[in-house]
Every structure is written in C-alpha cells, then in structure tokens.
Amino acid sequence: MSFFTNLRAERLIADIKAVGDADDPAARRSFDKLVKLGPTAIPRIIDALANADKNETAGFVGVLAGLLDNKTLPLVVAGLGEGNQRTVAGAATALSSSRNYAANLLFGLLDQPAMPKGTIVGIMTAQKARMNARDVLQRAYNQDAAEKAAMFRIVADIADASIIPEMLSRLEGKDPIARTHIINILARFNQRDVAGALQRQLKDTNKFVRQAVLNALAGFEGNVDVGLLCEVLRDPDVETQQKAIDAVVRANHPDTMRHLIAVLRDEDENARRAAVEVLNEIGTPAHVKALLQSIKDDDWWVRSRAADALAKIGGPRV
C-alpha cells in the first residue's frame, strides 16, 4: 500500500507543478487529494519543498499542517534536518502554524544535535501560547546565548505570578546571563518580596546584573530601599553609577538626603560627584544646609572634599 501511495503522491505533486499555478482549481484539487493520502504522503511533500515556488510552498505547507499530529510529528520534523533551506523553512512554517500536536514535544528536538536550534526556538515562539513557562525556563539554561535569550523572552511573554517563587529561587544561580534575564522578567511584578530579592542583587559582582536590577526597580514605586540605592552611587562602573543616580532621583524618597551624607563624604571623587548630581535634581536649600551642618564637626579633610564637591559640581539648586 505504501508503494502505491508514494506513486500517487508523486503523481499529484507532478500534477501541481505541471499546472504552474498553485491557486488554480486543478492544483487545489491535487492538494486536497494529498491530504486524503494521509501521513505516508509527508516524505514526498517534504522532498517537493526543495524546488517549490512561493505559492506551491504555501500549498504544501498547508497540507503538512493538516496532516500534523503527535504521530506524524517526526515525519515533518525530518524536514528541519535537511540541508535545503526551502525545505527547512517550509517544515518550520507547518510546525509553527499547526495546533494539532503537543507543543511540549518540541523540547525533545533541542537535544538532537542535527536539529537547527534557532529554528526550533522560533517554532516554540510561535507556539508559546500552548507552552508551560516553567518548562521553557528549565530548558533555557542549557542553550547557547541567542537561543537562551529567545527562550527567556518566551517566558517573559507567558509567565504569570505563579512562577515568581521559582524565579526568585534562581536569582542565586551561577549563570549571570540567566540571572539577568530573570531580573528582567521579575521587573513586571511590583511586589515587596520581589523588590527585596532584586535589591539584594545590587551587591552582585557582575555589573550587568546590577544594571538589570536598577532598570527593574524603575517601576517599583513604594517598594524601593533608598539606602541600598545610595550605596550603588559608589559603584566603580560609571554606567552602573549613572543608573543608580537615575534610580535615586526617580525614587525621590524623603530619607534620601540622610543617605547622601555618607556618599558626599566618600574618598572617591566619582561617588561624591554622584551624590551632588542627585542633590541637584531633588535637593532644596534646606537640604544643602542640612548637609553642611552634618559635616561641620568632621575632620577638615572630610569637610574639604564635601565642600569641594558641592562647589565644583553643584548646579543651580546647590
């Protein structure tokens, strides 16, 4: 039966190509007959994709999508391992459009060396509404950078509050790239426990982790520890320090000036400059007076560097 089915599939494909117009009624009837042949026609359709024009490809992809289910999935997936890019693109389109197979079966393809990982993750992105965020998160760690980033974007799109505990538990992991992605996802959830966990990462040794936290805290009004933010004004990385300045200014917490005093006394000139930049944005004459009062009894070198910072860096407000 398979031999005769193959012959019929080949004949129908030849008829489609002979018509020269995939939208012609005769060609459409041949496409419909291919669907009726069932799964045994899939390998011949996969082969036909290599030399199909745009309209023919659309027709063949429609047939593949109609024949796809859990059992026929390996037959269509075989097209992803072909060297011909038209074949790969056609099989990927069918896998992206069909909803007749279990989307979690795509995870197994990531473990197959012959499979194009980027293409598979692209299919997963198209099927993300049918995927479980925890499953995607778990498997993202084993991927290369590009695929890892794409899978974390999938998690960001489909995650809800139920996944917060798992993501918080992964904040202490060893992979700084993964942790940065997790921080970006957690930025969606303005909760006290999330804010607390993120702020503990402000002392991380990786500057990109610290920067991701500062970006995330931008939307966390009312849940920000301004004392921790002011500590980052001492950060040795200039870009991170600038993000900290922006974060402190944005928070505009009533206790900010109390925390700025220590930074204004800091030995590092960049830290003092950062403190004055904050002061320039949210300070008042009363705040400046309070700062001066706070350093009047300090040693002369402390008074000198604080006054120097206020004088040299200070803008209109100072």
PDB file of C-alpha atoms in Angstrom, residues 3-301:
ATOM      1  CA  PHE A   3       4.443   1.884  -2.548  1.00  0.00           C
ATOM      2  CA  PHE A   4       1.263   2.789  -4.401  1.00  0.00           C
ATOM      3  CA  THR A   5       0.621   5.721  -2.049  1.00  0.00           C
ATOM      4  CA  ASN A   6       4.078   7.049  -2.796  1.00  0.00           C
ATOM      5  CA  LEU A   7       3.394   6.786  -6.505  1.00  0.00           C
ATOM      6  CA  ARG A   8       0.097   8.633  -6.122  1.00  0.00           C
ATOM      7  CA  ALA A   9       1.755  11.344  -4.018  1.00  0.00           C
ATOM      8  CA  GLU A  10       4.484  11.810  -6.612  1.00  0.00           C
ATOM      9  CA  ARG A  11       1.900  11.986  -9.388  1.00  0.00           C
ATOM     10  CA  LEU A  12      -0.199  14.569  -7.528  1.00  0.00           C
ATOM     11  CA  ILE A  13       2.888  16.693  -6.862  1.00  0.00           C
ATOM     12  CA  ALA A  14       3.840  16.443 -10.532  1.00  0.00           C
ATOM     13  CA  ASP A  15       0.297  17.497 -11.499  1.00  0.00           C
ATOM     14  CA  ILE A  16       0.557  20.555  -9.241  1.00  0.00           C
ATOM     15  CA  LYS A  17       3.819  21.603 -10.816  1.00  0.00           C
ATOM     16  CA  ALA A  18       2.503  20.925 -14.322  1.00  0.00           C
ATOM     17  CA  VAL A  19      -0.428  23.289 -13.771  1.00  0.00           C
ATOM     18  CA  GLY A  20       2.060  26.061 -12.983  1.00  0.00           C
ATOM     19  CA  ASP A  21      -0.361  27.922 -10.700  1.00  0.00           C
ATOM     20  CA  ALA A  22      -0.866  26.645  -7.170  1.00  0.00           C
ATOM     21  CA  ASP A  23      -4.093  28.652  -6.917  1.00  0.00           C
ATOM     22  CA  ASP A  24      -5.633  27.013  -9.975  1.00  0.00           C
ATOM     23  CA  PRO A  25      -8.680  24.852  -9.113  1.00  0.00           C
ATOM     24  CA  ALA A  26      -6.971  21.788 -10.570  1.00  0.00           C
ATOM     25  CA  ALA A  27      -3.938  22.347  -8.345  1.00  0.00           C
ATOM     26  CA  ARG A  28      -6.189  22.886  -5.329  1.00  0.00           C
ATOM     27  CA  ARG A  29      -7.891  19.579  -6.002  1.00  0.00           C
ATOM     28  CA  SER A  30      -4.480  17.882  -6.090  1.00  0.00           C
ATOM     29  CA  PHE A  31      -3.553  19.453  -2.754  1.00  0.00           C
ATOM     30  CA  ASP A  32      -6.815  18.144  -1.276  1.00  0.00           C
ATOM     31  CA  LYS A  33      -6.060  14.666  -2.591  1.00  0.00           C
ATOM     32  CA  LEU A  34      -2.602  14.812  -0.961  1.00  0.00           C
ATOM     33  CA  VAL A  35      -4.272  15.440   2.389  1.00  0.00           C
ATOM     34  CA  LYS A  36      -6.517  12.421   1.845  1.00  0.00           C
ATOM     35  CA  LEU A  37      -3.489  10.212   1.173  1.00  0.00           C
ATOM     36  CA  GLY A  38      -2.574  10.688   4.825  1.00  0.00           C
ATOM     37  CA  PRO A  39       0.798  10.551   6.640  1.00  0.00           C
ATOM     38  CA  THR A  40       2.531   8.402   4.024  1.00  0.00           C
ATOM     39  CA  ALA A  41       2.500  11.384   1.669  1.00  0.00           C
ATOM     40  CA  ILE A  42       4.518  13.559   4.071  1.00  0.00           C
ATOM     41  CA  PRO A  43       8.046  12.442   2.997  1.00  0.00           C
ATOM     42  CA  ARG A  44       7.215  13.144  -0.659  1.00  0.00           C
ATOM     43  CA  ILE A  45       5.853  16.576   0.249  1.00  0.00           C
ATOM     44  CA  ILE A  46       8.998  17.309   2.259  1.00  0.00           C
ATOM     45  CA  ASP A  47      11.065  16.415  -0.811  1.00  0.00           C
ATOM     46  CA  ALA A  48       8.899  18.630  -3.024  1.00  0.00           C
ATOM     47  CA  LEU A  49       9.548  21.695  -0.873  1.00  0.00           C
ATOM     48  CA  ALA A  50      13.151  21.881  -2.087  1.00  0.00           C
ATOM     49  CA  ASN A  51      12.096  23.007  -5.578  1.00  0.00           C
ATOM     50  CA  ALA A  52       8.721  24.591  -4.906  1.00  0.00           C
ATOM     51  CA  ASP A  53       7.945  28.209  -5.739  1.00  0.00           C
ATOM     52  CA  LYS A  54       6.316  30.546  -3.229  1.00  0.00           C
ATOM     53  CA  ASN A  55       2.695  29.598  -3.969  1.00  0.00           C
ATOM     54  CA  GLU A  56       3.454  25.886  -4.202  1.00  0.00           C
ATOM     55  CA  THR A  57       5.288  26.068  -0.888  1.00  0.00           C
ATOM     56  CA  ALA A  58       2.236  27.659   0.748  1.00  0.00           C
ATOM     57  CA  GLY A  59       0.078  24.824  -0.567  1.00  0.00           C
ATOM     58  CA  PHE A  60       2.473  22.091   0.574  1.00  0.00           C
ATOM     59  CA  VAL A  61       2.823  23.720   3.989  1.00  0.00           C
ATOM     60  CA  GLY A  62      -0.959  23.761   4.312  1.00  0.00           C
ATOM     61  CA  VAL A  63      -1.067  20.034   3.575  1.00  0.00           C
ATOM     62  CA  LEU A  64       1.678  19.319   6.141  1.00  0.00           C
ATOM     63  CA  ALA A  65      -0.110  21.405   8.771  1.00  0.00           C
ATOM     64  CA  GLY A  66      -3.304  19.484   8.093  1.00  0.00           C
ATOM     65  CA  LEU A  67      -1.563  16.128   8.470  1.00  0.00           C
ATOM     66  CA  LEU A  68       0.399  17.065  11.598  1.00  0.00           C
ATOM     67  CA  ASP A  69      -0.351  15.353  14.911  1.00  0.00           C
ATOM     68  CA  ASN A  70       1.705  13.695  17.628  1.00  0.00           C
ATOM     69  CA  LYS A  71       2.288  10.590  15.496  1.00  0.00           C
ATOM     70  CA  THR A  72       3.259  12.376  12.295  1.00  0.00           C
ATOM     71  CA  LEU A  73       5.411  14.985  14.027  1.00  0.00           C
ATOM     72  CA  PRO A  74       8.702  13.068  13.411  1.00  0.00           C
ATOM     73  CA  LEU A  75       7.954  12.916   9.677  1.00  0.00           C
ATOM     74  CA  VAL A  76       7.581  16.698   9.433  1.00  0.00           C
ATOM     75  CA  VAL A  77      10.464  17.357  11.825  1.00  0.00           C
ATOM     76  CA  ALA A  78      12.708  15.375   9.464  1.00  0.00           C
ATOM     77  CA  GLY A  79      12.437  18.333   7.102  1.00  0.00           C
ATOM     78  CA  LEU A  80      14.255  20.518   9.644  1.00  0.00           C
ATOM     79  CA  GLY A  81      17.343  18.349   9.297  1.00  0.00           C
ATOM     80  CA  GLU A  82      17.550  18.841   5.536  1.00  0.00           C
ATOM     81  CA  GLY A  83      20.328  20.913   4.006  1.00  0.00           C
ATOM     82  CA  ASN A  84      17.930  22.730   1.701  1.00  0.00           C
ATOM     83  CA  GLN A  85      16.765  25.995   3.270  1.00  0.00           C
ATOM     84  CA  ARG A  86      13.429  25.956   1.449  1.00  0.00           C
ATOM     85  CA  THR A  87      12.684  22.576   2.934  1.00  0.00           C
ATOM     86  CA  VAL A  88      13.672  23.712   6.417  1.00  0.00           C
ATOM     87  CA  ALA A  89      11.598  26.892   6.124  1.00  0.00           C
ATOM     88  CA  GLY A  90       8.545  25.001   4.861  1.00  0.00           C
ATOM     89  CA  ALA A  91       8.685  22.384   7.613  1.00  0.00           C
ATOM     90  CA  ALA A  92       9.208  25.113  10.228  1.00  0.00           C
ATOM     91  CA  THR A  93       6.200  27.056   8.954  1.00  0.00           C
ATOM     92  CA  ALA A  94       3.998  23.980   9.171  1.00  0.00           C
ATOM     93  CA  LEU A  95       5.203  23.281  12.709  1.00  0.00           C
ATOM     94  CA  SER A  96       4.632  26.912  13.661  1.00  0.00           C
ATOM     95  CA  SER A  97       1.082  27.090  12.337  1.00  0.00           C
ATOM     96  CA  SER A  98      -0.371  23.738  13.371  1.00  0.00           C
ATOM     97  CA  ARG A  99      -2.106  23.340  16.722  1.00  0.00           C
ATOM     98  CA  ASN A 100      -2.754  19.621  16.337  1.00  0.00           C
ATOM     99  CA  TYR A 101       0.287  18.306  18.189  1.00  0.00           C
ATOM    100  CA  ALA A 102       1.536  18.668  21.765  1.00  0.00           C
ATOM    101  CA  ALA A 103       3.805  21.722  21.882  1.00  0.00           C
ATOM    102  CA  ASN A 104       5.954  20.244  24.663  1.00  0.00           C
ATOM    103  CA  LEU A 105       7.233  17.661  22.164  1.00  0.00           C
ATOM    104  CA  LEU A 106       9.376  20.460  20.728  1.00  0.00           C
ATOM    105  CA  PHE A 107      11.620  20.356  23.800  1.00  0.00           C
ATOM    106  CA  GLY A 108      12.997  16.993  22.769  1.00  0.00           C
ATOM    107  CA  LEU A 109      14.237  18.478  19.497  1.00  0.00           C
ATOM    108  CA  LEU A 110      16.599  20.770  21.403  1.00  0.00           C
ATOM    109  CA  ASP A 111      18.568  17.704  22.494  1.00  0.00           C
ATOM    110  CA  GLN A 112      19.123  16.453  18.950  1.00  0.00           C
ATOM    111  CA  PRO A 113      22.481  17.679  17.545  1.00  0.00           C
ATOM    112  CA  ALA A 114      21.289  17.595  13.931  1.00  0.00           C
ATOM    113  CA  MET A 115      18.389  19.946  14.597  1.00  0.00           C
ATOM    114  CA  PRO A 116      18.755  23.720  13.953  1.00  0.00           C
ATOM    115  CA  LYS A 117      18.293  25.144  17.444  1.00  0.00           C
ATOM    116  CA  GLY A 118      17.442  28.659  16.308  1.00  0.00           C
ATOM    117  CA  THR A 119      14.683  27.364  14.039  1.00  0.00           C
ATOM    118  CA  ILE A 120      13.246  25.199  16.803  1.00  0.00           C
ATOM    119  CA  VAL A 121      13.170  28.102  19.247  1.00  0.00           C
ATOM    120  CA  GLY A 122      11.454  30.145  16.543  1.00  0.00           C
ATOM    121  CA  ILE A 123       8.767  27.449  16.305  1.00  0.00           C
ATOM    122  CA  MET A 124       8.461  27.467  20.088  1.00  0.00           C
ATOM    123  CA  THR A 125       7.958  31.224  19.978  1.00  0.00           C
ATOM    124  CA  ALA A 126       5.099  30.756  17.519  1.00  0.00           C
ATOM    125  CA  GLN A 127       3.623  28.093  19.821  1.00  0.00           C
ATOM    126  CA  LYS A 128       4.307  29.959  23.085  1.00  0.00           C
ATOM    127  CA  ALA A 129       0.621  30.294  23.996  1.00  0.00           C
ATOM    128  CA  ARG A 130       0.499  26.499  24.286  1.00  0.00           C
ATOM    129  CA  MET A 131       3.703  26.151  26.316  1.00  0.00           C
ATOM    130  CA  ASN A 132       4.354  25.987  30.043  1.00  0.00           C
ATOM    131  CA  ALA A 133       6.560  28.807  31.340  1.00  0.00           C
ATOM    132  CA  ARG A 134       8.323  26.565  33.881  1.00  0.00           C
ATOM    133  CA  ASP A 135       9.244  24.022  31.226  1.00  0.00           C
ATOM    134  CA  VAL A 136      10.668  26.710  28.963  1.00  0.00           C
ATOM    135  CA  LEU A 137      12.554  28.288  31.871  1.00  0.00           C
ATOM    136  CA  GLN A 138      14.096  24.986  32.916  1.00  0.00           C
ATOM    137  CA  ARG A 139      15.372  24.175  29.424  1.00  0.00           C
ATOM    138  CA  ALA A 140      16.613  27.662  28.605  1.00  0.00           C
ATOM    139  CA  TYR A 141      19.688  27.181  30.798  1.00  0.00           C
ATOM    140  CA  ASN A 142      21.233  24.555  28.527  1.00  0.00           C
ATOM    141  CA  GLN A 143      21.074  26.639  25.350  1.00  0.00           C
ATOM    142  CA  ASP A 144      23.603  28.907  23.664  1.00  0.00           C
ATOM    143  CA  ALA A 145      23.313  32.649  24.203  1.00  0.00           C
ATOM    144  CA  ALA A 146      20.982  33.505  21.290  1.00  0.00           C
ATOM    145  CA  GLU A 147      18.569  30.631  21.920  1.00  0.00           C
ATOM    146  CA  LYS A 148      18.732  31.218  25.678  1.00  0.00           C
ATOM    147  CA  ALA A 149      17.732  34.862  25.220  1.00  0.00           C
ATOM    148  CA  ALA A 150      14.861  33.895  22.899  1.00  0.00           C
ATOM    149  CA  MET A 151      13.555  31.292  25.351  1.00  0.00           C
ATOM    150  CA  PHE A 152      13.666  33.759  28.222  1.00  0.00           C
ATOM    151  CA  ARG A 153      11.634  36.135  26.043  1.00  0.00           C
ATOM    152  CA  ILE A 154       9.071  33.359  25.691  1.00  0.00           C
ATOM    153  CA  VAL A 155       8.976  33.005  29.479  1.00  0.00           C
ATOM    154  CA  ALA A 156       8.557  36.770  29.836  1.00  0.00           C
ATOM    155  CA  ASP A 157       5.587  36.694  27.460  1.00  0.00           C
ATOM    156  CA  ILE A 158       3.722  33.821  29.113  1.00  0.00           C
ATOM    157  CA  ALA A 159       4.762  33.995  32.784  1.00  0.00           C
ATOM    158  CA  ASP A 160       2.264  34.933  35.458  1.00  0.00           C
ATOM    159  CA  ALA A 161       2.592  35.495  39.200  1.00  0.00           C
ATOM    160  CA  SER A 162       2.593  31.754  39.918  1.00  0.00           C
ATOM    161  CA  ILE A 163       6.155  31.442  38.591  1.00  0.00           C
ATOM    162  CA  ILE A 164       7.587  34.157  40.877  1.00  0.00           C
ATOM    163  CA  PRO A 165       8.782  31.766  43.651  1.00  0.00           C
ATOM    164  CA  GLU A 166      10.745  29.658  41.170  1.00  0.00           C
ATOM    165  CA  MET A 167      12.341  32.679  39.548  1.00  0.00           C
ATOM    166  CA  LEU A 168      13.283  34.116  42.937  1.00  0.00           C
ATOM    167  CA  SER A 169      14.973  30.824  43.819  1.00  0.00           C
ATOM    168  CA  ARG A 170      17.048  31.061  40.640  1.00  0.00           C
ATOM    169  CA  LEU A 171      18.360  34.543  41.427  1.00  0.00           C
ATOM    170  CA  GLU A 172      21.267  32.998  43.340  1.00  0.00           C
ATOM    171  CA  GLY A 173      22.361  30.807  40.431  1.00  0.00           C
ATOM    172  CA  LYS A 174      25.851  30.776  38.936  1.00  0.00           C
ATOM    173  CA  ASP A 175      24.885  31.912  35.427  1.00  0.00           C
ATOM    174  CA  PRO A 176      24.891  35.742  35.379  1.00  0.00           C
ATOM    175  CA  ILE A 177      23.263  35.880  31.925  1.00  0.00           C
ATOM    176  CA  ALA A 178      20.357  33.735  33.069  1.00  0.00           C
ATOM    177  CA  ARG A 179      20.027  35.791  36.240  1.00  0.00           C
ATOM    178  CA  THR A 180      19.930  38.983  34.192  1.00  0.00           C
ATOM    179  CA  HIS A 181      17.101  37.555  32.102  1.00  0.00           C
ATOM    180  CA  ILE A 182      15.229  36.519  35.250  1.00  0.00           C
ATOM    181  CA  ILE A 183      15.610  40.005  36.721  1.00  0.00           C
ATOM    182  CA  ASN A 184      14.146  41.482  33.543  1.00  0.00           C
ATOM    183  CA  ILE A 185      11.135  39.170  33.851  1.00  0.00           C
ATOM    184  CA  LEU A 186      10.658  39.896  37.550  1.00  0.00           C
ATOM    185  CA  ALA A 187      10.560  43.606  36.709  1.00  0.00           C
ATOM    186  CA  ARG A 188       6.941  43.003  35.661  1.00  0.00           C
ATOM    187  CA  PHE A 189       5.900  42.156  39.215  1.00  0.00           C
ATOM    188  CA  ASN A 190       5.904  45.118  41.610  1.00  0.00           C
ATOM    189  CA  GLN A 191       5.706  43.164  44.852  1.00  0.00           C
ATOM    190  CA  ARG A 192       7.527  43.657  48.122  1.00  0.00           C
ATOM    191  CA  ASP A 193       9.150  40.206  48.093  1.00  0.00           C
ATOM    192  CA  VAL A 194      10.305  40.682  44.500  1.00  0.00           C
ATOM    193  CA  ALA A 195      11.696  44.153  45.223  1.00  0.00           C
ATOM    194  CA  GLY A 196      13.557  42.855  48.273  1.00  0.00           C
ATOM    195  CA  ALA A 197      15.084  39.956  46.375  1.00  0.00           C
ATOM    196  CA  LEU A 198      16.142  42.164  43.490  1.00  0.00           C
ATOM    197  CA  GLN A 199      17.722  44.779  45.726  1.00  0.00           C
ATOM    198  CA  ARG A 200      19.892  42.115  47.349  1.00  0.00           C
ATOM    199  CA  GLN A 201      21.438  41.646  43.910  1.00  0.00           C
ATOM    200  CA  LEU A 202      22.734  45.235  43.920  1.00  0.00           C
ATOM    201  CA  LYS A 203      25.895  43.912  45.575  1.00  0.00           C
ATOM    202  CA  ASP A 204      26.493  41.306  42.883  1.00  0.00           C
ATOM    203  CA  THR A 205      29.973  41.229  41.378  1.00  0.00           C
ATOM    204  CA  ASN A 206      28.600  41.263  37.815  1.00  0.00           C
ATOM    205  CA  LYS A 207      27.860  44.789  36.605  1.00  0.00           C
ATOM    206  CA  PHE A 208      25.207  43.630  34.154  1.00  0.00           C
ATOM    207  CA  VAL A 209      23.272  42.022  36.996  1.00  0.00           C
ATOM    208  CA  ARG A 210      23.473  45.258  38.995  1.00  0.00           C
ATOM    209  CA  GLN A 211      22.365  47.289  35.995  1.00  0.00           C
ATOM    210  CA  ALA A 212      19.438  44.949  35.318  1.00  0.00           C
ATOM    211  CA  VAL A 213      18.289  45.383  38.917  1.00  0.00           C
ATOM    212  CA  LEU A 214      18.457  49.171  38.654  1.00  0.00           C
ATOM    213  CA  ASN A 215      16.437  49.056  35.443  1.00  0.00           C
ATOM    214  CA  ALA A 216      13.878  46.762  37.059  1.00  0.00           C
ATOM    215  CA  LEU A 217      13.467  48.983  40.107  1.00  0.00           C
ATOM    216  CA  ALA A 218      12.419  51.849  37.837  1.00  0.00           C
ATOM    217  CA  GLY A 219       8.817  50.666  38.050  1.00  0.00           C
ATOM    218  CA  PHE A 220       8.827  49.665  41.706  1.00  0.00           C
ATOM    219  CA  GLU A 221       7.376  52.774  43.292  1.00  0.00           C
ATOM    220  CA  GLY A 222       6.993  52.444  47.041  1.00  0.00           C
ATOM    221  CA  ASN A 223       8.986  49.212  47.299  1.00  0.00           C
ATOM    222  CA  VAL A 224      12.484  50.637  46.943  1.00  0.00           C
ATOM    223  CA  ASP A 225      15.126  50.786  49.698  1.00  0.00           C
ATOM    224  CA  VAL A 226      16.743  54.158  49.017  1.00  0.00           C
ATOM    225  CA  GLY A 227      19.617  53.314  51.356  1.00  0.00           C
ATOM    226  CA  LEU A 228      20.663  50.411  49.145  1.00  0.00           C
ATOM    227  CA  LEU A 229      20.296  52.556  46.041  1.00  0.00           C
ATOM    228  CA  CYS A 230      22.520  55.252  47.525  1.00  0.00           C
ATOM    229  CA  GLU A 231      25.182  52.638  48.208  1.00  0.00           C
ATOM    230  CA  VAL A 232      25.326  51.960  44.467  1.00  0.00           C
ATOM    231  CA  LEU A 233      26.314  55.604  43.943  1.00  0.00           C
ATOM    232  CA  ARG A 234      29.753  54.316  44.973  1.00  0.00           C
ATOM    233  CA  ASP A 235      29.765  51.721  42.180  1.00  0.00           C
ATOM    234  CA  PRO A 236      33.118  51.583  40.321  1.00  0.00           C
ATOM    235  CA  ASP A 237      31.372  51.138  36.970  1.00  0.00           C
ATOM    236  CA  VAL A 238      30.404  54.518  35.505  1.00  0.00           C
ATOM    237  CA  GLU A 239      27.327  53.247  33.643  1.00  0.00           C
ATOM    238  CA  THR A 240      26.025  51.445  36.726  1.00  0.00           C
ATOM    239  CA  GLN A 241      26.663  54.548  38.814  1.00  0.00           C
ATOM    240  CA  GLN A 242      24.659  56.693  36.387  1.00  0.00           C
ATOM    241  CA  LYS A 243      21.766  54.226  36.503  1.00  0.00           C
ATOM    242  CA  ALA A 244      21.933  54.444  40.308  1.00  0.00           C
ATOM    243  CA  ILE A 245      21.729  58.248  40.136  1.00  0.00           C
ATOM    244  CA  ASP A 246      18.646  57.974  37.938  1.00  0.00           C
ATOM    245  CA  ALA A 247      17.088  55.407  40.258  1.00  0.00           C
ATOM    246  CA  VAL A 248      17.638  57.508  43.405  1.00  0.00           C
ATOM    247  CA  VAL A 249      16.260  60.612  41.705  1.00  0.00           C
ATOM    248  CA  ARG A 250      13.264  58.690  40.411  1.00  0.00           C
ATOM    249  CA  ALA A 251      12.519  57.254  43.863  1.00  0.00           C
ATOM    250  CA  ASN A 252      12.711  60.736  45.433  1.00  0.00           C
ATOM    251  CA  HIS A 253      12.393  59.197  48.881  1.00  0.00           C
ATOM    252  CA  PRO A 254      12.135  61.547  51.891  1.00  0.00           C
ATOM    253  CA  ASP A 255      15.106  59.792  53.543  1.00  0.00           C
ATOM    254  CA  THR A 256      17.386  60.265  50.531  1.00  0.00           C
ATOM    255  CA  MET A 257      19.365  63.167  51.993  1.00  0.00           C
ATOM    256  CA  ARG A 258      20.197  61.180  55.114  1.00  0.00           C
ATOM    257  CA  HIS A 259      21.846  58.520  52.970  1.00  0.00           C
ATOM    258  CA  LEU A 260      23.557  61.042  50.690  1.00  0.00           C
ATOM    259  CA  ILE A 261      25.602  62.431  53.578  1.00  0.00           C
ATOM    260  CA  ALA A 262      27.849  59.355  53.749  1.00  0.00           C
ATOM    261  CA  VAL A 263      28.346  59.339  49.990  1.00  0.00           C
ATOM    262  CA  LEU A 264      29.210  63.047  49.969  1.00  0.00           C
ATOM    263  CA  ARG A 265      31.980  62.302  52.482  1.00  0.00           C
ATOM    264  CA  ASP A 266      33.338  59.388  50.417  1.00  0.00           C
ATOM    265  CA  GLU A 267      37.028  59.326  49.493  1.00  0.00           C
ATOM    266  CA  ASP A 268      36.175  58.587  45.876  1.00  0.00           C
ATOM    267  CA  GLU A 269      35.560  61.710  43.807  1.00  0.00           C
ATOM    268  CA  ASN A 270      33.138  59.932  41.472  1.00  0.00           C
ATOM    269  CA  ALA A 271      30.985  58.879  44.407  1.00  0.00           C
ATOM    270  CA  ARG A 272      30.878  62.460  45.703  1.00  0.00           C
ATOM    271  CA  ARG A 273      30.011  63.674  42.223  1.00  0.00           C
ATOM    272  CA  ALA A 274      27.143  61.167  42.049  1.00  0.00           C
ATOM    273  CA  ALA A 275      25.784  62.414  45.388  1.00  0.00           C
ATOM    274  CA  VAL A 276      25.808  66.016  44.191  1.00  0.00           C
ATOM    275  CA  GLU A 277      24.101  65.059  40.920  1.00  0.00           C
ATOM    276  CA  VAL A 278      21.262  63.553  42.953  1.00  0.00           C
ATOM    277  CA  LEU A 279      21.172  66.638  45.149  1.00  0.00           C
ATOM    278  CA  ASN A 280      20.940  68.813  42.047  1.00  0.00           C
ATOM    279  CA  GLU A 281      17.789  67.008  40.956  1.00  0.00           C
ATOM    280  CA  ILE A 282      15.808  66.618  44.164  1.00  0.00           C
ATOM    281  CA  GLY A 283      17.582  68.845  46.689  1.00  0.00           C
ATOM    282  CA  THR A 284      16.401  72.124  48.225  1.00  0.00           C
ATOM    283  CA  PRO A 285      18.282  74.924  50.032  1.00  0.00           C
ATOM    284  CA  ALA A 286      17.193  73.309  53.278  1.00  0.00           C
ATOM    285  CA  HIS A 287      18.750  70.020  52.187  1.00  0.00           C
ATOM    286  CA  VAL A 288      22.058  71.682  51.337  1.00  0.00           C
ATOM    287  CA  LYS A 289      22.064  73.457  54.675  1.00  0.00           C
ATOM    288  CA  ALA A 290      21.399  70.148  56.443  1.00  0.00           C
ATOM    289  CA  LEU A 291      24.294  68.540  54.581  1.00  0.00           C
ATOM    290  CA  LEU A 292      26.656  71.328  55.570  1.00  0.00           C
ATOM    291  CA  GLN A 293      25.513  71.112  59.169  1.00  0.00           C
ATOM    292  CA  SER A 294      26.133  67.380  59.166  1.00  0.00           C
ATOM    293  CA  ILE A 295      29.774  67.704  58.127  1.00  0.00           C
ATOM    294  CA  LYS A 296      30.771  70.754  60.210  1.00  0.00           C
ATOM    295  CA  ASP A 297      32.203  68.647  63.030  1.00  0.00           C
ATOM    296  CA  ASP A 298      34.018  66.187  60.762  1.00  0.00           C
ATOM    297  CA  ASP A 299      37.778  66.275  60.215  1.00  0.00           C
ATOM    298  CA  TRP A 300      38.989  69.033  57.951  1.00  0.00           C
ATOM    299  CA  TRP A 301      39.722  66.734  55.008  1.00  0.00           C
TER     300      TRP A 301
END
